[in-house]
Amino acid sequence: MKKMVAPSLLAADFSNLSKDIEIVNQSEADWFHLDIMDGVFVPNISFGIPVVEAVKKHAKKPLDVHLMIVQPEKYITAFRDVGADLLNVHYEASPHLHRTVQEIHNAGMKAGVTLNPHTPISLLEDIIEMVDLVLIMSVNPGFGGQKYIENTYKRVEQLRNLIDKKNSKALIEVDGGISTDNSAQLYKAGADVLVSGSFIFKSDNPVQTISELKK
Ligand code: DX5
Ligand code: ZN
């Protein structure tokens, strides 16, 4: 397992974003995680394409963009053009997921598929070989600072088994309510990348908090 961390900028200080970007640059974090919410797929609105573009100007690590929007396929090239390296679309928002994954690849990005907490892992059976990453939500998407759902450990194990069975190269990423209370057990269950927002940016020393998550 790779033990990677992707800090979620949703919990950063938007009035001084370059400071928090610099913290991530200086830390052991692997990627930036950017949460795009449309107020339709999820009951909240976050930020959009111009903010991703601004982050890209300062970020020295790859941008992992998590689209919590309906019809994500409409915006693939728009996010590519502002610097997304990996584009995550929700399974629940993608009736033509196979085509959407192909389009993300054709646009030159890595493709991730995200599952809400109730969506069975087994639904990935026929797509797992072509995706670069699966993002398992460990909260219901839409807000930072929510409580981690315990059932996620079991889901990570199920996904690890499916990936091994299919000989897929997909990474497993987990998002929501992540702290040092659950990080070690998630890596043990088979997670490769942990997303964390509040736990990192509300801590006194985010750089140190990031290294603690990786231990
Ligand atoms: C939730 C987002 C998460 C969020 C995580 O819908 O997808 O990435 O920023 O925040 P915390 O770590 O505070 O739960
Ligand atoms: Zn996210």
mmCIF file of C-alpha atoms and ligand atoms in Angstrom:
data_model
loop_
_atom_site.group_PDB
_atom_site.id
_atom_site.type_symbol
_atom_site.label_atom_id
_atom_site.label_comp_id
_atom_site.label_asym_id
_atom_site.label_seq_id
_atom_site.Cartn_x
_atom_site.Cartn_y
_atom_site.Cartn_z
ATOM 1 C CA MET A 1 0.000 0.000 0.000
ATOM 2 C CA LYS A 2 1.155 3.485 -0.790
ATOM 3 C CA LYS A 3 -0.119 5.464 2.241
ATOM 4 C CA MET A 4 -0.846 8.723 0.498
ATOM 5 C CA VAL A 5 -2.649 11.793 1.879
ATOM 6 C CA ALA A 6 -4.718 14.314 -0.088
ATOM 7 C CA PRO A 7 -5.669 17.374 2.011
ATOM 8 C CA SER A 8 -9.111 18.728 1.087
ATOM 9 C CA LEU A 9 -9.027 22.469 0.486
ATOM 10 C CA LEU A 10 -12.715 22.664 1.420
ATOM 11 C CA ALA A 11 -11.504 23.208 5.000
ATOM 12 C CA ALA A 12 -8.839 25.758 4.025
ATOM 13 C CA ASP A 13 -9.027 29.512 4.628
ATOM 14 C CA PHE A 14 -10.567 30.823 1.386
ATOM 15 C CA SER A 15 -9.588 34.377 2.291
ATOM 16 C CA ASN A 16 -5.941 33.321 2.282
ATOM 17 C CA LEU A 17 -5.840 30.272 0.047
ATOM 18 C CA SER A 18 -2.240 30.678 -1.086
ATOM 19 C CA LYS A 19 -1.068 30.282 2.522
ATOM 20 C CA ASP A 20 -2.829 26.928 2.900
ATOM 21 C CA ILE A 21 -1.630 25.816 -0.540
ATOM 22 C CA GLU A 22 1.928 26.588 0.555
ATOM 23 C CA ILE A 23 1.411 24.492 3.715
ATOM 24 C CA VAL A 24 0.439 21.516 1.551
ATOM 25 C CA ASN A 25 3.390 22.170 -0.794
ATOM 26 C CA GLN A 26 5.792 22.091 2.165
ATOM 27 C CA SER A 27 4.238 19.005 3.748
ATOM 28 C CA GLU A 28 4.435 15.272 3.059
ATOM 29 C CA ALA A 29 1.012 15.420 1.375
ATOM 30 C CA ASP A 30 0.807 13.744 -2.027
ATOM 31 C CA TRP A 31 -2.085 15.501 -3.800
ATOM 32 C CA PHE A 32 -4.453 18.428 -3.410
ATOM 33 C CA HIS A 33 -8.106 17.329 -3.126
ATOM 34 C CA LEU A 34 -10.636 19.817 -4.547
ATOM 35 C CA ASP A 35 -14.357 19.394 -3.856
ATOM 36 C CA ILE A 36 -16.693 20.756 -6.522
ATOM 37 C CA MET A 37 -20.365 20.899 -5.408
ATOM 38 C CA ASP A 38 -23.287 22.094 -7.519
ATOM 39 C CA GLY A 39 -26.171 22.358 -5.048
ATOM 40 C CA VAL A 40 -28.050 19.733 -7.102
ATOM 41 C CA PHE A 41 -26.187 16.443 -6.795
ATOM 42 C CA VAL A 42 -25.350 17.426 -3.200
ATOM 43 C CA PRO A 43 -27.175 19.922 -0.958
ATOM 44 C CA ASN A 44 -24.322 22.431 -0.886
ATOM 45 C CA ILE A 45 -22.329 24.669 -3.226
ATOM 46 C CA SER A 46 -18.563 24.981 -2.863
ATOM 47 C CA PHE A 47 -16.382 26.473 -5.604
ATOM 48 C CA GLY A 48 -15.803 25.966 -9.299
ATOM 49 C CA ILE A 49 -13.481 26.145 -12.255
ATOM 50 C CA PRO A 50 -11.824 29.574 -11.624
ATOM 51 C CA VAL A 51 -10.785 28.477 -8.128
ATOM 52 C CA VAL A 52 -9.208 25.282 -9.462
ATOM 53 C CA GLU A 53 -7.311 27.424 -11.957
ATOM 54 C CA ALA A 54 -6.064 29.709 -9.163
ATOM 55 C CA VAL A 55 -4.964 26.754 -7.013
ATOM 56 C CA LYS A 56 -3.053 25.275 -9.966
ATOM 57 C CA LYS A 57 -0.894 28.403 -10.175
ATOM 58 C CA HIS A 58 0.550 27.750 -6.706
ATOM 59 C CA ALA A 59 0.225 23.993 -6.264
ATOM 60 C CA LYS A 60 3.388 21.919 -6.620
ATOM 61 C CA LYS A 61 1.514 18.594 -6.372
ATOM 62 C CA PRO A 62 -1.163 16.930 -8.535
ATOM 63 C CA LEU A 63 -4.767 18.126 -8.344
ATOM 64 C CA ASP A 64 -7.318 15.436 -7.452
ATOM 65 C CA VAL A 65 -10.677 16.964 -8.422
ATOM 66 C CA HIS A 66 -13.827 15.437 -6.879
ATOM 67 C CA LEU A 67 -16.918 16.376 -8.887
ATOM 68 C CA MET A 68 -20.090 16.272 -6.785
ATOM 69 C CA ILE A 69 -22.181 17.511 -9.687
ATOM 70 C CA VAL A 70 -24.840 16.188 -12.050
ATOM 71 C CA GLN A 71 -23.784 15.539 -15.652
ATOM 72 C CA PRO A 72 -20.054 15.564 -14.849
ATOM 73 C CA GLU A 73 -19.301 14.494 -18.442
ATOM 74 C CA LYS A 74 -20.135 18.025 -19.614
ATOM 75 C CA TYR A 75 -17.158 19.534 -17.789
ATOM 76 C CA ILE A 76 -14.312 17.088 -18.485
ATOM 77 C CA THR A 77 -12.268 19.318 -20.777
ATOM 78 C CA ALA A 78 -13.048 22.421 -18.711
ATOM 79 C CA PHE A 79 -11.404 20.879 -15.646
ATOM 80 C CA ARG A 80 -8.547 19.477 -17.740
ATOM 81 C CA ASP A 81 -7.894 22.964 -19.128
ATOM 82 C CA VAL A 82 -7.489 24.487 -15.646
ATOM 83 C CA GLY A 83 -5.083 21.796 -14.485
ATOM 84 C CA ALA A 84 -6.922 18.789 -13.042
ATOM 85 C CA ASP A 85 -4.650 15.727 -13.042
ATOM 86 C CA LEU A 86 -7.226 13.246 -11.779
ATOM 87 C CA LEU A 87 -10.966 13.646 -12.280
ATOM 88 C CA ASN A 88 -13.378 11.846 -9.955
ATOM 89 C CA VAL A 89 -16.987 11.417 -11.093
ATOM 90 C CA HIS A 90 -19.746 9.910 -8.986
ATOM 91 C CA TYR A 91 -21.116 6.533 -10.024
ATOM 92 C CA GLU A 92 -24.587 7.802 -9.037
ATOM 93 C CA ALA A 93 -24.313 10.798 -11.411
ATOM 94 C CA SER A 94 -22.996 8.852 -14.405
ATOM 95 C CA PRO A 95 -25.469 6.763 -16.439
ATOM 96 C CA HIS A 96 -22.823 6.295 -19.161
ATOM 97 C CA LEU A 97 -19.868 5.738 -16.873
ATOM 98 C CA HIS A 98 -17.866 3.654 -19.339
ATOM 99 C CA ARG A 99 -17.960 6.460 -21.907
ATOM 100 C CA THR A 100 -17.232 9.113 -19.266
ATOM 101 C CA VAL A 101 -14.128 7.230 -18.087
ATOM 102 C CA GLN A 102 -12.954 6.930 -21.705
ATOM 103 C CA GLU A 103 -13.482 10.658 -22.213
ATOM 104 C CA ILE A 104 -11.480 11.515 -19.097
ATOM 105 C CA HIS A 105 -8.629 9.354 -20.401
ATOM 106 C CA ASN A 106 -8.870 10.876 -23.880
ATOM 107 C CA ALA A 107 -8.599 14.314 -22.262
ATOM 108 C CA GLY A 108 -5.275 13.208 -20.758
ATOM 109 C CA MET A 109 -6.284 12.769 -17.112
ATOM 110 C CA LYS A 110 -6.492 9.870 -14.681
ATOM 111 C CA ALA A 111 -10.064 8.710 -14.093
ATOM 112 C CA GLY A 112 -11.615 8.070 -10.695
ATOM 113 C CA VAL A 113 -15.057 6.701 -9.868
ATOM 114 C CA THR A 114 -16.638 7.745 -6.571
ATOM 115 C CA LEU A 115 -19.190 5.742 -4.578
ATOM 116 C CA ASN A 116 -21.665 7.122 -2.049
ATOM 117 C CA PRO A 117 -21.858 5.178 1.237
ATOM 118 C CA HIS A 118 -24.880 3.113 0.121
ATOM 119 C CA THR A 119 -23.671 2.172 -3.375
ATOM 120 C CA PRO A 120 -22.534 -1.485 -3.506
ATOM 121 C CA ILE A 121 -18.849 -2.097 -4.334
ATOM 122 C CA SER A 122 -19.918 -5.001 -6.569
ATOM 123 C CA LEU A 123 -21.352 -2.506 -9.113
ATOM 124 C CA LEU A 124 -17.751 -1.785 -10.145
ATOM 125 C CA GLU A 125 -17.175 -5.364 -11.317
ATOM 126 C CA ASP A 126 -17.267 -4.470 -15.030
ATOM 127 C CA ILE A 127 -15.430 -1.139 -14.897
ATOM 128 C CA ILE A 128 -12.702 -1.697 -12.300
ATOM 129 C CA GLU A 129 -10.093 -2.723 -14.883
ATOM 130 C CA MET A 130 -10.280 0.610 -16.703
ATOM 131 C CA VAL A 131 -10.309 3.069 -13.794
ATOM 132 C CA ASP A 132 -7.216 4.528 -12.144
ATOM 133 C CA LEU A 133 -8.847 5.091 -8.780
ATOM 134 C CA VAL A 134 -11.989 4.394 -6.766
ATOM 135 C CA LEU A 135 -13.011 7.008 -4.207
ATOM 136 C CA ILE A 136 -15.097 5.548 -1.390
ATOM 137 C CA MET A 137 -17.134 8.141 0.492
ATOM 138 C CA SER A 138 -16.949 7.599 4.244
ATOM 139 C CA VAL A 139 -19.597 10.327 4.812
ATOM 140 C CA ASN A 140 -22.539 11.439 2.706
ATOM 141 C CA PRO A 141 -20.983 13.957 0.312
ATOM 142 C CA GLY A 142 -21.750 17.660 0.569
ATOM 143 C CA PHE A 143 -20.103 18.917 3.737
ATOM 144 C CA GLY A 144 -16.788 18.856 5.548
ATOM 145 C CA GLY A 145 -16.512 18.000 9.234
ATOM 146 C CA GLN A 146 -18.941 15.062 9.325
ATOM 147 C CA LYS A 147 -18.634 11.852 11.309
ATOM 148 C CA TYR A 148 -16.837 8.895 9.704
ATOM 149 C CA ILE A 149 -19.131 5.950 8.855
ATOM 150 C CA GLU A 150 -17.715 2.760 10.441
ATOM 151 C CA ASN A 151 -19.027 0.473 7.674
ATOM 152 C CA THR A 152 -16.357 1.985 5.401
ATOM 153 C CA TYR A 153 -13.622 -0.413 6.621
ATOM 154 C CA LYS A 154 -15.619 -3.361 5.311
ATOM 155 C CA ARG A 155 -16.195 -1.597 1.988
ATOM 156 C CA VAL A 156 -12.479 -0.892 1.552
ATOM 157 C CA GLU A 157 -11.736 -4.588 2.136
ATOM 158 C CA GLN A 158 -14.387 -5.600 -0.402
ATOM 159 C CA LEU A 159 -12.913 -3.222 -2.956
ATOM 160 C CA ARG A 160 -9.384 -4.461 -2.283
ATOM 161 C CA ASN A 161 -10.584 -8.021 -2.964
ATOM 162 C CA LEU A 162 -12.299 -6.977 -6.192
ATOM 163 C CA ILE A 163 -9.186 -5.102 -7.391
ATOM 164 C CA ASP A 164 -6.951 -8.095 -6.622
ATOM 165 C CA LYS A 165 -9.352 -10.544 -8.248
ATOM 166 C CA LYS A 166 -9.522 -8.479 -11.444
ATOM 167 C CA ASN A 167 -5.821 -7.620 -11.448
ATOM 168 C CA SER A 168 -6.785 -3.930 -11.640
ATOM 169 C CA LYS A 169 -4.246 -1.186 -10.952
ATOM 170 C CA ALA A 170 -6.880 1.090 -9.384
ATOM 171 C CA LEU A 171 -5.917 2.957 -6.238
ATOM 172 C CA ILE A 172 -8.344 3.087 -3.316
ATOM 173 C CA GLU A 173 -9.057 6.558 -1.919
ATOM 174 C CA VAL A 174 -11.316 7.273 1.072
ATOM 175 C CA ASP A 175 -12.981 10.626 1.823
ATOM 176 C CA GLY A 176 -14.842 12.041 4.805
ATOM 177 C CA GLY A 177 -14.323 12.220 8.570
ATOM 178 C CA ILE A 178 -10.745 10.985 8.370
ATOM 179 C CA SER A 179 -8.364 11.514 11.280
ATOM 180 C CA THR A 180 -5.693 9.547 13.131
ATOM 181 C CA ASP A 181 -8.616 7.738 14.815
ATOM 182 C CA ASN A 182 -9.247 5.762 11.620
ATOM 183 C CA SER A 183 -6.269 6.320 9.261
ATOM 184 C CA ALA A 184 -4.156 3.325 10.329
ATOM 185 C CA GLN A 185 -7.108 0.936 10.138
ATOM 186 C CA LEU A 186 -8.074 2.276 6.689
ATOM 187 C CA TYR A 187 -4.568 1.733 5.302
ATOM 188 C CA LYS A 188 -4.622 -1.740 6.853
ATOM 189 C CA ALA A 189 -7.954 -2.492 5.168
ATOM 190 C CA GLY A 190 -6.333 -1.637 1.823
ATOM 191 C CA ALA A 191 -6.692 2.123 1.282
ATOM 192 C CA ASP A 192 -3.934 3.869 -0.695
ATOM 193 C CA VAL A 193 -4.993 7.532 -0.389
ATOM 194 C CA LEU A 194 -6.795 9.269 2.470
ATOM 195 C CA VAL A 195 -8.556 12.611 1.961
ATOM 196 C CA SER A 196 -8.746 14.823 5.028
ATOM 197 C CA GLY A 197 -10.039 18.365 5.412
ATOM 198 C CA SER A 198 -11.069 19.577 8.872
ATOM 199 C CA PHE A 199 -8.671 17.336 10.772
ATOM 200 C CA ILE A 200 -5.723 18.880 8.891
ATOM 201 C CA PHE A 201 -6.693 22.533 8.484
ATOM 202 C CA LYS A 202 -8.333 22.994 11.906
ATOM 203 C CA SER A 203 -5.252 21.568 13.632
ATOM 204 C CA ASP A 204 -2.555 23.759 15.170
ATOM 205 C CA ASN A 205 0.153 22.333 12.942
ATOM 206 C CA PRO A 206 -1.217 21.077 9.601
ATOM 207 C CA VAL A 207 2.222 19.970 8.307
ATOM 208 C CA GLN A 208 2.682 17.745 11.339
ATOM 209 C CA THR A 209 -0.914 16.504 11.178
ATOM 210 C CA ILE A 210 -0.312 15.403 7.578
ATOM 211 C CA SER A 211 2.764 13.373 8.584
ATOM 212 C CA GLU A 212 0.827 11.819 11.465
ATOM 213 C CA LEU A 213 -1.861 10.661 9.041
ATOM 214 C CA LYS A 214 0.802 8.924 6.936
ATOM 215 C CA LYS A 215 2.374 7.023 9.840
HETATM 216 C C1 DX5 B 1 -17.265 15.909 1.457
HETATM 217 C C2 DX5 B 1 -16.002 16.123 0.653
HETATM 218 C C3 DX5 B 1 -14.763 15.903 1.425
HETATM 219 C C4 DX5 B 1 -14.567 16.842 2.578
HETATM 220 C C5 DX5 B 1 -13.860 16.084 3.651
HETATM 221 O O1 DX5 B 1 -18.361 15.962 0.607
HETATM 222 O O2 DX5 B 1 -15.962 15.249 -0.459
HETATM 223 O O3 DX5 B 1 -13.607 15.894 0.597
HETATM 224 O O4 DX5 B 1 -13.840 17.993 2.250
HETATM 225 O O5 DX5 B 1 -13.805 16.873 4.767
HETATM 226 P P1 DX5 B 1 -13.562 16.280 6.232
HETATM 227 O O6 DX5 B 1 -12.194 15.662 6.231
HETATM 228 O O7 DX5 B 1 -13.664 17.494 7.081
HETATM 229 O O8 DX5 B 1 -14.628 15.268 6.495
HETATM 230 ZN ZN ZN B 2 -14.005 15.076 -1.594
#
